[in-house]
């Protein structure tokens, strides 16, 4: 599916449309990473961290629950035009 998206992206005529589509793709990739990176970390610690303190497992479990939710909100907010204008002016 990503190949089809890339093919459609390259067929767009104007640069403005390309930037908008590219922004959407980057936001999507960030969201996928926000969900999978904590999951992989938690899985690795669960598999190989048998000797670690229980606090490490609890902390990573909480990170797995909280980080994707918070990053989802941040990524969606950054994509709005008003915040983009504020960030550009800063």
mmCIF file of C-alpha atoms in Angstrom:
data_model
loop_
_atom_site.group_PDB
_atom_site.id
_atom_site.type_symbol
_atom_site.label_atom_id
_atom_site.label_comp_id
_atom_site.label_asym_id
_atom_site.label_seq_id
_atom_site.Cartn_x
_atom_site.Cartn_y
_atom_site.Cartn_z
ATOM 1 C CA UNK A 1 0.000 0.000 0.000
ATOM 2 C CA UNK A 2 2.891 2.376 0.659
ATOM 3 C CA UNK A 3 4.137 1.840 -2.879
ATOM 4 C CA UNK A 4 0.733 2.821 -4.248
ATOM 5 C CA UNK A 5 0.716 5.914 -2.035
ATOM 6 C CA UNK A 6 4.203 6.848 -3.241
ATOM 7 C CA UNK A 7 3.165 6.332 -6.859
ATOM 8 C CA UNK A 8 0.112 8.565 -6.399
ATOM 9 C CA UNK A 9 2.287 11.111 -4.588
ATOM 10 C CA UNK A 10 4.712 11.334 -7.497
ATOM 11 C CA UNK A 11 1.865 11.818 -9.988
ATOM 12 C CA UNK A 12 0.628 14.995 -8.306
ATOM 13 C CA UNK A 13 1.197 18.083 -10.407
ATOM 14 C CA UNK A 14 1.697 20.926 -7.944
ATOM 15 C CA UNK A 15 4.276 21.180 -5.183
ATOM 16 C CA UNK A 16 1.647 22.473 -2.761
ATOM 17 C CA UNK A 17 -0.357 19.274 -3.128
ATOM 18 C CA UNK A 18 2.801 17.197 -2.781
ATOM 19 C CA UNK A 19 3.767 18.969 0.446
ATOM 20 C CA UNK A 20 0.299 18.410 1.894
ATOM 21 C CA UNK A 21 0.320 14.715 1.013
ATOM 22 C CA UNK A 22 3.899 14.348 2.275
ATOM 23 C CA UNK A 23 2.897 15.968 5.555
ATOM 24 C CA UNK A 24 0.067 13.474 5.926
ATOM 25 C CA UNK A 25 2.386 10.553 5.180
ATOM 26 C CA UNK A 26 4.949 11.752 7.716
ATOM 27 C CA UNK A 27 2.232 12.127 10.358
ATOM 28 C CA UNK A 28 1.030 8.601 9.593
ATOM 29 C CA UNK A 29 4.540 7.165 9.865
ATOM 30 C CA UNK A 30 5.061 9.000 13.177
ATOM 31 C CA UNK A 31 1.838 7.519 14.506
ATOM 32 C CA UNK A 32 2.861 4.001 13.480
ATOM 33 C CA UNK A 33 6.224 4.480 15.202
ATOM 34 C CA UNK A 34 4.527 5.912 18.286
ATOM 35 C CA UNK A 35 2.513 2.715 18.613
ATOM 36 C CA UNK A 36 5.185 0.159 17.731
ATOM 37 C CA UNK A 37 8.335 1.478 19.435
ATOM 38 C CA UNK A 38 6.912 1.217 22.995
ATOM 39 C CA UNK A 39 5.439 -2.183 22.133
ATOM 40 C CA UNK A 40 8.784 -3.499 20.916
ATOM 41 C CA UNK A 41 10.561 -2.085 23.971
ATOM 42 C CA UNK A 42 8.062 -3.682 26.320
ATOM 43 C CA UNK A 43 8.323 -7.005 24.492
ATOM 44 C CA UNK A 44 12.125 -6.997 24.626
ATOM 45 C CA UNK A 45 12.162 -6.186 28.333
ATOM 46 C CA UNK A 46 9.566 -8.877 29.001
ATOM 47 C CA UNK A 47 11.539 -11.450 27.008
ATOM 48 C CA UNK A 48 15.102 -10.662 28.060
ATOM 49 C CA UNK A 49 14.695 -8.689 31.279
ATOM 50 C CA UNK A 50 13.807 -11.470 33.663
ATOM 51 C CA UNK A 51 16.379 -10.236 36.195
ATOM 52 C CA UNK A 52 15.278 -6.606 36.066
ATOM 53 C CA UNK A 53 13.400 -4.952 38.879
ATOM 54 C CA UNK A 54 9.601 -5.080 38.666
ATOM 55 C CA UNK A 55 9.620 -1.281 38.534
ATOM 56 C CA UNK A 56 11.189 -1.444 35.065
ATOM 57 C CA UNK A 57 8.385 -3.678 33.793
ATOM 58 C CA UNK A 58 5.726 -1.477 35.382
ATOM 59 C CA UNK A 59 7.289 1.699 33.990
ATOM 60 C CA UNK A 60 7.520 0.311 30.469
ATOM 61 C CA UNK A 61 3.950 -0.952 30.684
ATOM 62 C CA UNK A 62 2.794 2.535 31.636
ATOM 63 C CA UNK A 63 4.886 4.037 28.832
ATOM 64 C CA UNK A 64 3.255 1.608 26.397
ATOM 65 C CA UNK A 65 -0.185 2.754 27.531
ATOM 66 C CA UNK A 66 0.460 6.492 27.761
ATOM 67 C CA UNK A 67 2.994 7.414 25.059
ATOM 68 C CA UNK A 68 0.935 6.452 21.976
ATOM 69 C CA UNK A 69 -2.088 8.316 23.309
ATOM 70 C CA UNK A 70 -0.158 11.479 24.110
ATOM 71 C CA UNK A 71 1.819 11.408 20.876
ATOM 72 C CA UNK A 72 -1.379 10.884 18.912
ATOM 73 C CA UNK A 73 -2.773 14.114 20.321
ATOM 74 C CA UNK A 74 0.462 16.011 19.738
ATOM 75 C CA UNK A 75 0.884 14.817 16.154
ATOM 76 C CA UNK A 76 -2.723 15.631 15.283
ATOM 77 C CA UNK A 77 -2.451 19.097 16.839
ATOM 78 C CA UNK A 78 0.799 19.919 15.074
ATOM 79 C CA UNK A 79 -0.839 19.135 11.772
ATOM 80 C CA UNK A 80 -3.374 21.935 12.176
ATOM 81 C CA UNK A 81 -2.735 25.136 10.278
ATOM 82 C CA UNK A 82 -2.819 27.472 13.277
ATOM 83 C CA UNK A 83 -0.083 25.660 15.168
ATOM 84 C CA UNK A 84 1.997 25.299 12.014
ATOM 85 C CA UNK A 85 1.832 29.090 11.530
ATOM 86 C CA UNK A 86 2.848 29.684 15.153
ATOM 87 C CA UNK A 87 5.767 27.281 14.863
ATOM 88 C CA UNK A 88 6.929 28.892 11.614
ATOM 89 C CA UNK A 89 6.759 32.395 13.110
ATOM 90 C CA UNK A 90 8.848 31.301 16.109
#
